[in-house]
């Protein structure tokens, strides 16, 4: 059943990537970034290893809210053709960071907190949650592109929910062998020198 769900999500994400290309979204840096991320996520869903343990359902629901808050932040941003250059570049750079982090995760990729083989390569050598750092930077770029106070709410919500998601995830990860040593080696969860 789990593999069928993974295949469903994987093929959906690949479908979104293909649809983005067909619809001409690759003509903007923001659209191209989204296409690449969807493609990578699609492949990772198809290739990922099964989790040995998933977080409790209530905690998983909170984490789904974290993902949804990023989608809301993107929805308050204008059409990518109207983004200011600095917001577009920030989004693309963060998207590149997300892709590098996702590729480093490889078969350990997951959307919900779960125990999977630990990854310490790539950006995971510097912060413990580089995908979330990249995601929040893309959310910030969406807020900058919106140039409106309306964007403050979704950006703030995304930050709060990402912090909660990290706490939930780390409560589960400390149960895996070697994670405590990894925490000592890679001190910062999200932002070096801050948290």
PDB file of C-alpha atoms in Angstrom:
ATOM      1  CA  UNK A   1       0.000   0.000   0.000  1.00  0.00           C
ATOM      2  CA  UNK A   2       2.796   2.430   0.916  1.00  0.00           C
ATOM      3  CA  UNK A   3       4.514   1.914  -2.437  1.00  0.00           C
ATOM      4  CA  UNK A   4       1.224   2.578  -4.248  1.00  0.00           C
ATOM      5  CA  UNK A   5       0.864   5.871  -2.357  1.00  0.00           C
ATOM      6  CA  UNK A   6       4.475   6.786  -3.172  1.00  0.00           C
ATOM      7  CA  UNK A   7       3.855   6.019  -6.841  1.00  0.00           C
ATOM      8  CA  UNK A   8       0.680   8.098  -6.789  1.00  0.00           C
ATOM      9  CA  UNK A   9       2.454  11.115  -5.311  1.00  0.00           C
ATOM     10  CA  UNK A  10       5.513  10.582  -7.495  1.00  0.00           C
ATOM     11  CA  UNK A  11       3.564  10.397 -10.734  1.00  0.00           C
ATOM     12  CA  UNK A  12       1.462  13.403  -9.676  1.00  0.00           C
ATOM     13  CA  UNK A  13       4.561  15.519  -9.028  1.00  0.00           C
ATOM     14  CA  UNK A  14       6.084  14.427 -12.341  1.00  0.00           C
ATOM     15  CA  UNK A  15       2.776  15.285 -14.014  1.00  0.00           C
ATOM     16  CA  UNK A  16       2.890  18.788 -12.507  1.00  0.00           C
ATOM     17  CA  UNK A  17       6.440  19.196 -13.813  1.00  0.00           C
ATOM     18  CA  UNK A  18       5.423  18.097 -17.311  1.00  0.00           C
ATOM     19  CA  UNK A  19       2.311  20.295 -17.223  1.00  0.00           C
ATOM     20  CA  UNK A  20       4.492  23.243 -16.202  1.00  0.00           C
ATOM     21  CA  UNK A  21       6.705  22.702 -19.241  1.00  0.00           C
ATOM     22  CA  UNK A  22       3.710  22.320 -21.583  1.00  0.00           C
ATOM     23  CA  UNK A  23       2.062  25.452 -20.162  1.00  0.00           C
ATOM     24  CA  UNK A  24       5.225  27.494 -20.735  1.00  0.00           C
ATOM     25  CA  UNK A  25       5.986  28.088 -17.052  1.00  0.00           C
ATOM     26  CA  UNK A  26       9.672  27.515 -17.748  1.00  0.00           C
ATOM     27  CA  UNK A  27       9.804  30.953 -19.373  1.00  0.00           C
ATOM     28  CA  UNK A  28      10.216  32.508 -15.908  1.00  0.00           C
ATOM     29  CA  UNK A  29      12.903  31.670 -13.375  1.00  0.00           C
ATOM     30  CA  UNK A  30      10.225  31.061 -10.723  1.00  0.00           C
ATOM     31  CA  UNK A  31       8.269  28.727 -12.998  1.00  0.00           C
ATOM     32  CA  UNK A  32      11.412  26.853 -14.034  1.00  0.00           C
ATOM     33  CA  UNK A  33      12.400  26.436 -10.382  1.00  0.00           C
ATOM     34  CA  UNK A  34       8.985  24.995  -9.528  1.00  0.00           C
ATOM     35  CA  UNK A  35       9.156  22.615 -12.502  1.00  0.00           C
ATOM     36  CA  UNK A  36      12.578  21.312 -11.446  1.00  0.00           C
ATOM     37  CA  UNK A  37      11.523  20.881  -7.805  1.00  0.00           C
ATOM     38  CA  UNK A  38       8.359  19.024  -8.843  1.00  0.00           C
ATOM     39  CA  UNK A  39      10.416  16.757 -11.090  1.00  0.00           C
ATOM     40  CA  UNK A  40      12.964  15.972  -8.381  1.00  0.00           C
ATOM     41  CA  UNK A  41      10.248  15.353  -5.775  1.00  0.00           C
ATOM     42  CA  UNK A  42       8.442  13.062  -8.223  1.00  0.00           C
ATOM     43  CA  UNK A  43      11.541  10.960  -8.808  1.00  0.00           C
ATOM     44  CA  UNK A  44      12.288  10.819  -5.073  1.00  0.00           C
ATOM     45  CA  UNK A  45       8.795   9.573  -4.257  1.00  0.00           C
ATOM     46  CA  UNK A  46       9.331   6.768  -6.766  1.00  0.00           C
ATOM     47  CA  UNK A  47      12.780   5.880  -5.391  1.00  0.00           C
ATOM     48  CA  UNK A  48      12.447   6.404  -1.645  1.00  0.00           C
ATOM     49  CA  UNK A  49      12.974   3.758   0.990  1.00  0.00           C
ATOM     50  CA  UNK A  50      10.116   2.765   3.279  1.00  0.00           C
ATOM     51  CA  UNK A  51      10.040   4.397   6.704  1.00  0.00           C
ATOM     52  CA  UNK A  52      10.696   2.181   9.693  1.00  0.00           C
ATOM     53  CA  UNK A  53       8.438   4.388  11.805  1.00  0.00           C
ATOM     54  CA  UNK A  54       6.128   7.357  11.174  1.00  0.00           C
ATOM     55  CA  UNK A  55       5.289  10.163  13.605  1.00  0.00           C
ATOM     56  CA  UNK A  56       1.837   9.991  15.274  1.00  0.00           C
ATOM     57  CA  UNK A  57      -1.110  11.029  13.084  1.00  0.00           C
ATOM     58  CA  UNK A  58      -1.731  14.313  14.924  1.00  0.00           C
ATOM     59  CA  UNK A  59       1.875  15.374  14.472  1.00  0.00           C
ATOM     60  CA  UNK A  60       1.777  14.386  10.805  1.00  0.00           C
ATOM     61  CA  UNK A  61      -1.314  16.584  10.378  1.00  0.00           C
ATOM     62  CA  UNK A  62       0.621  19.569  11.737  1.00  0.00           C
ATOM     63  CA  UNK A  63       3.394  18.841   9.242  1.00  0.00           C
ATOM     64  CA  UNK A  64       0.885  18.738   6.375  1.00  0.00           C
ATOM     65  CA  UNK A  65      -0.130  22.230   7.542  1.00  0.00           C
ATOM     66  CA  UNK A  66       3.487  23.303   7.186  1.00  0.00           C
ATOM     67  CA  UNK A  67       3.552  22.146   3.563  1.00  0.00           C
ATOM     68  CA  UNK A  68       0.193  23.819   2.883  1.00  0.00           C
ATOM     69  CA  UNK A  69       1.398  27.121   4.340  1.00  0.00           C
ATOM     70  CA  UNK A  70       4.142  27.251   1.706  1.00  0.00           C
ATOM     71  CA  UNK A  71       1.561  26.720  -1.028  1.00  0.00           C
ATOM     72  CA  UNK A  72      -0.517  29.568   0.440  1.00  0.00           C
ATOM     73  CA  UNK A  73       2.550  31.840   0.430  1.00  0.00           C
ATOM     74  CA  UNK A  74       3.067  31.089  -3.260  1.00  0.00           C
ATOM     75  CA  UNK A  75      -0.592  31.835  -3.958  1.00  0.00           C
ATOM     76  CA  UNK A  76      -0.361  35.386  -2.528  1.00  0.00           C
ATOM     77  CA  UNK A  77       2.564  36.182  -4.827  1.00  0.00           C
ATOM     78  CA  UNK A  78       1.816  37.683  -8.231  1.00  0.00           C
ATOM     79  CA  UNK A  79       2.172  35.847 -11.514  1.00  0.00           C
ATOM     80  CA  UNK A  80       5.898  35.047 -11.952  1.00  0.00           C
ATOM     81  CA  UNK A  81       6.053  37.417 -14.935  1.00  0.00           C
ATOM     82  CA  UNK A  82       5.474  40.295 -12.497  1.00  0.00           C
ATOM     83  CA  UNK A  83       7.957  39.377  -9.782  1.00  0.00           C
ATOM     84  CA  UNK A  84      10.686  41.908  -8.981  1.00  0.00           C
ATOM     85  CA  UNK A  85      14.096  40.624 -10.027  1.00  0.00           C
ATOM     86  CA  UNK A  86      15.464  40.350  -6.465  1.00  0.00           C
ATOM     87  CA  UNK A  87      12.531  38.165  -5.358  1.00  0.00           C
ATOM     88  CA  UNK A  88      12.841  36.004  -8.474  1.00  0.00           C
ATOM     89  CA  UNK A  89      16.580  35.495  -7.940  1.00  0.00           C
ATOM     90  CA  UNK A  90      16.100  34.713  -4.238  1.00  0.00           C
ATOM     91  CA  UNK A  91      13.407  32.154  -5.098  1.00  0.00           C
ATOM     92  CA  UNK A  92      15.607  30.507  -7.751  1.00  0.00           C
ATOM     93  CA  UNK A  93      18.688  30.384  -5.503  1.00  0.00           C
ATOM     94  CA  UNK A  94      16.650  28.896  -2.665  1.00  0.00           C
ATOM     95  CA  UNK A  95      15.086  26.463  -5.125  1.00  0.00           C
ATOM     96  CA  UNK A  96      18.567  25.405  -6.188  1.00  0.00           C
ATOM     97  CA  UNK A  97      19.409  24.828  -2.528  1.00  0.00           C
ATOM     98  CA  UNK A  98      16.236  22.780  -2.151  1.00  0.00           C
ATOM     99  CA  UNK A  99      17.137  20.629  -5.163  1.00  0.00           C
ATOM    100  CA  UNK A 100      20.687  20.018  -3.868  1.00  0.00           C
ATOM    101  CA  UNK A 101      19.304  19.106  -0.443  1.00  0.00           C
ATOM    102  CA  UNK A 102      16.630  16.829  -1.886  1.00  0.00           C
ATOM    103  CA  UNK A 103      19.158  15.045  -4.095  1.00  0.00           C
ATOM    104  CA  UNK A 104      21.408  14.577  -1.037  1.00  0.00           C
ATOM    105  CA  UNK A 105      18.435  13.010   0.797  1.00  0.00           C
ATOM    106  CA  UNK A 106      17.900  10.552  -2.037  1.00  0.00           C
ATOM    107  CA  UNK A 107      15.974   7.505  -0.839  1.00  0.00           C
ATOM    108  CA  UNK A 108      15.584   9.031   2.640  1.00  0.00           C
ATOM    109  CA  UNK A 109      13.233  11.694   1.254  1.00  0.00           C
ATOM    110  CA  UNK A 110       9.910  12.090   2.998  1.00  0.00           C
ATOM    111  CA  UNK A 111       7.213  14.712   3.441  1.00  0.00           C
ATOM    112  CA  UNK A 112       6.060  13.552   6.863  1.00  0.00           C
ATOM    113  CA  UNK A 113       8.336  12.926   9.861  1.00  0.00           C
ATOM    114  CA  UNK A 114       9.551   9.335   9.754  1.00  0.00           C
ATOM    115  CA  UNK A 115      12.553   7.207  10.600  1.00  0.00           C
ATOM    116  CA  UNK A 116      14.561   6.576   7.460  1.00  0.00           C
ATOM    117  CA  UNK A 117      18.309   6.139   6.933  1.00  0.00           C
ATOM    118  CA  UNK A 118      20.122   9.240   8.174  1.00  0.00           C
ATOM    119  CA  UNK A 119      21.842  11.556   5.675  1.00  0.00           C
ATOM    120  CA  UNK A 120      24.965  13.574   6.532  1.00  0.00           C
ATOM    121  CA  UNK A 121      26.209  14.526   3.075  1.00  0.00           C
ATOM    122  CA  UNK A 122      25.781  17.640   0.977  1.00  0.00           C
ATOM    123  CA  UNK A 123      24.062  20.565   2.727  1.00  0.00           C
ATOM    124  CA  UNK A 124      23.311  18.255   5.678  1.00  0.00           C
ATOM    125  CA  UNK A 125      26.946  18.784   6.719  1.00  0.00           C
ATOM    126  CA  UNK A 126      26.137  22.402   7.632  1.00  0.00           C
ATOM    127  CA  UNK A 127      22.529  22.442   8.885  1.00  0.00           C
ATOM    128  CA  UNK A 128      20.268  19.588   9.913  1.00  0.00           C
ATOM    129  CA  UNK A 129      17.251  20.740   7.879  1.00  0.00           C
ATOM    130  CA  UNK A 130      18.483  22.404   4.670  1.00  0.00           C
ATOM    131  CA  UNK A 131      15.312  21.574   2.714  1.00  0.00           C
ATOM    132  CA  UNK A 132      13.247  23.557   5.230  1.00  0.00           C
ATOM    133  CA  UNK A 133      15.739  26.429   5.100  1.00  0.00           C
ATOM    134  CA  UNK A 134      15.396  26.521   1.317  1.00  0.00           C
ATOM    135  CA  UNK A 135      11.605  26.212   1.516  1.00  0.00           C
ATOM    136  CA  UNK A 136      11.341  29.106   3.972  1.00  0.00           C
ATOM    137  CA  UNK A 137      13.641  31.230   1.816  1.00  0.00           C
ATOM    138  CA  UNK A 138      11.351  30.565  -1.158  1.00  0.00           C
ATOM    139  CA  UNK A 139       8.366  31.533   1.023  1.00  0.00           C
ATOM    140  CA  UNK A 140      10.159  34.764   1.936  1.00  0.00           C
ATOM    141  CA  UNK A 141      10.762  35.423  -1.772  1.00  0.00           C
ATOM    142  CA  UNK A 142       7.019  34.970  -2.365  1.00  0.00           C
ATOM    143  CA  UNK A 143       6.345  37.556   0.332  1.00  0.00           C
ATOM    144  CA  UNK A 144       8.828  39.972  -1.230  1.00  0.00           C
ATOM    145  CA  UNK A 145       7.242  39.450  -4.638  1.00  0.00           C
ATOM    146  CA  UNK A 146       3.782  40.206  -3.241  1.00  0.00           C
ATOM    147  CA  UNK A 147       4.945  43.601  -1.918  1.00  0.00           C
ATOM    148  CA  UNK A 148       1.912  43.637   0.337  1.00  0.00           C
ATOM    149  CA  UNK A 149       1.143  43.279   4.018  1.00  0.00           C
ATOM    150  CA  UNK A 150      -1.201  40.453   3.001  1.00  0.00           C
ATOM    151  CA  UNK A 151       1.911  38.305   2.513  1.00  0.00           C
ATOM    152  CA  UNK A 152       3.134  38.768   6.090  1.00  0.00           C
ATOM    153  CA  UNK A 153       0.568  36.315   7.482  1.00  0.00           C
ATOM    154  CA  UNK A 154       1.399  33.363   5.212  1.00  0.00           C
ATOM    155  CA  UNK A 155       5.146  33.965   5.595  1.00  0.00           C
ATOM    156  CA  UNK A 156       4.901  34.123   9.406  1.00  0.00           C
ATOM    157  CA  UNK A 157       2.651  31.059   9.494  1.00  0.00           C
ATOM    158  CA  UNK A 158       5.092  29.112   7.315  1.00  0.00           C
ATOM    159  CA  UNK A 159       7.979  29.970   9.654  1.00  0.00           C
ATOM    160  CA  UNK A 160       6.065  28.967  12.802  1.00  0.00           C
ATOM    161  CA  UNK A 161       4.824  25.708  11.281  1.00  0.00           C
ATOM    162  CA  UNK A 162       8.296  24.852   9.933  1.00  0.00           C
ATOM    163  CA  UNK A 163       9.789  25.313  13.406  1.00  0.00           C
ATOM    164  CA  UNK A 164       7.092  23.058  14.885  1.00  0.00           C
ATOM    165  CA  UNK A 165       7.692  20.539  12.088  1.00  0.00           C
ATOM    166  CA  UNK A 166      11.423  20.478  12.843  1.00  0.00           C
ATOM    167  CA  UNK A 167      10.779  19.923  16.556  1.00  0.00           C
ATOM    168  CA  UNK A 168       8.369  17.068  15.780  1.00  0.00           C
ATOM    169  CA  UNK A 169      10.815  15.532  13.321  1.00  0.00           C
ATOM    170  CA  UNK A 170      13.777  15.744  15.668  1.00  0.00           C
ATOM    171  CA  UNK A 171      11.819  14.138  18.529  1.00  0.00           C
ATOM    172  CA  UNK A 172      11.447  11.140  16.240  1.00  0.00           C
ATOM    173  CA  UNK A 173      14.957  11.243  14.765  1.00  0.00           C
ATOM    174  CA  UNK A 174      16.712  11.118  18.156  1.00  0.00           C
ATOM    175  CA  UNK A 175      15.446   7.539  18.359  1.00  0.00           C
ATOM    176  CA  UNK A 176      17.622   6.538  15.402  1.00  0.00           C
ATOM    177  CA  UNK A 177      21.142   5.302  15.959  1.00  0.00           C
ATOM    178  CA  UNK A 178      23.731   8.034  15.522  1.00  0.00           C
ATOM    179  CA  UNK A 179      21.391  11.024  15.454  1.00  0.00           C
ATOM    180  CA  UNK A 180      22.615  12.350  18.802  1.00  0.00           C
ATOM    181  CA  UNK A 181      26.197  12.323  17.464  1.00  0.00           C
ATOM    182  CA  UNK A 182      24.976  14.048  14.293  1.00  0.00           C
ATOM    183  CA  UNK A 183      23.318  16.755  16.438  1.00  0.00           C
ATOM    184  CA  UNK A 184      26.639  17.358  18.191  1.00  0.00           C
ATOM    185  CA  UNK A 185      28.513  17.438  14.877  1.00  0.00           C
ATOM    186  CA  UNK A 186      25.973  19.638  13.031  1.00  0.00           C
ATOM    187  CA  UNK A 187      24.882  22.028  15.733  1.00  0.00           C
ATOM    188  CA  UNK A 188      22.407  24.180  13.821  1.00  0.00           C
ATOM    189  CA  UNK A 189      18.951  23.020  12.824  1.00  0.00           C
ATOM    190  CA  UNK A 190      18.097  25.720  10.317  1.00  0.00           C
ATOM    191  CA  UNK A 191      20.223  28.879  10.429  1.00  0.00           C
ATOM    192  CA  UNK A 192      23.910  28.687  11.394  1.00  0.00           C
ATOM    193  CA  UNK A 193      24.636  30.824  14.421  1.00  0.00           C
ATOM    194  CA  UNK A 194      20.966  31.288  15.267  1.00  0.00           C
ATOM    195  CA  UNK A 195      18.993  28.033  15.605  1.00  0.00           C
TER     196      UNK A 195
END
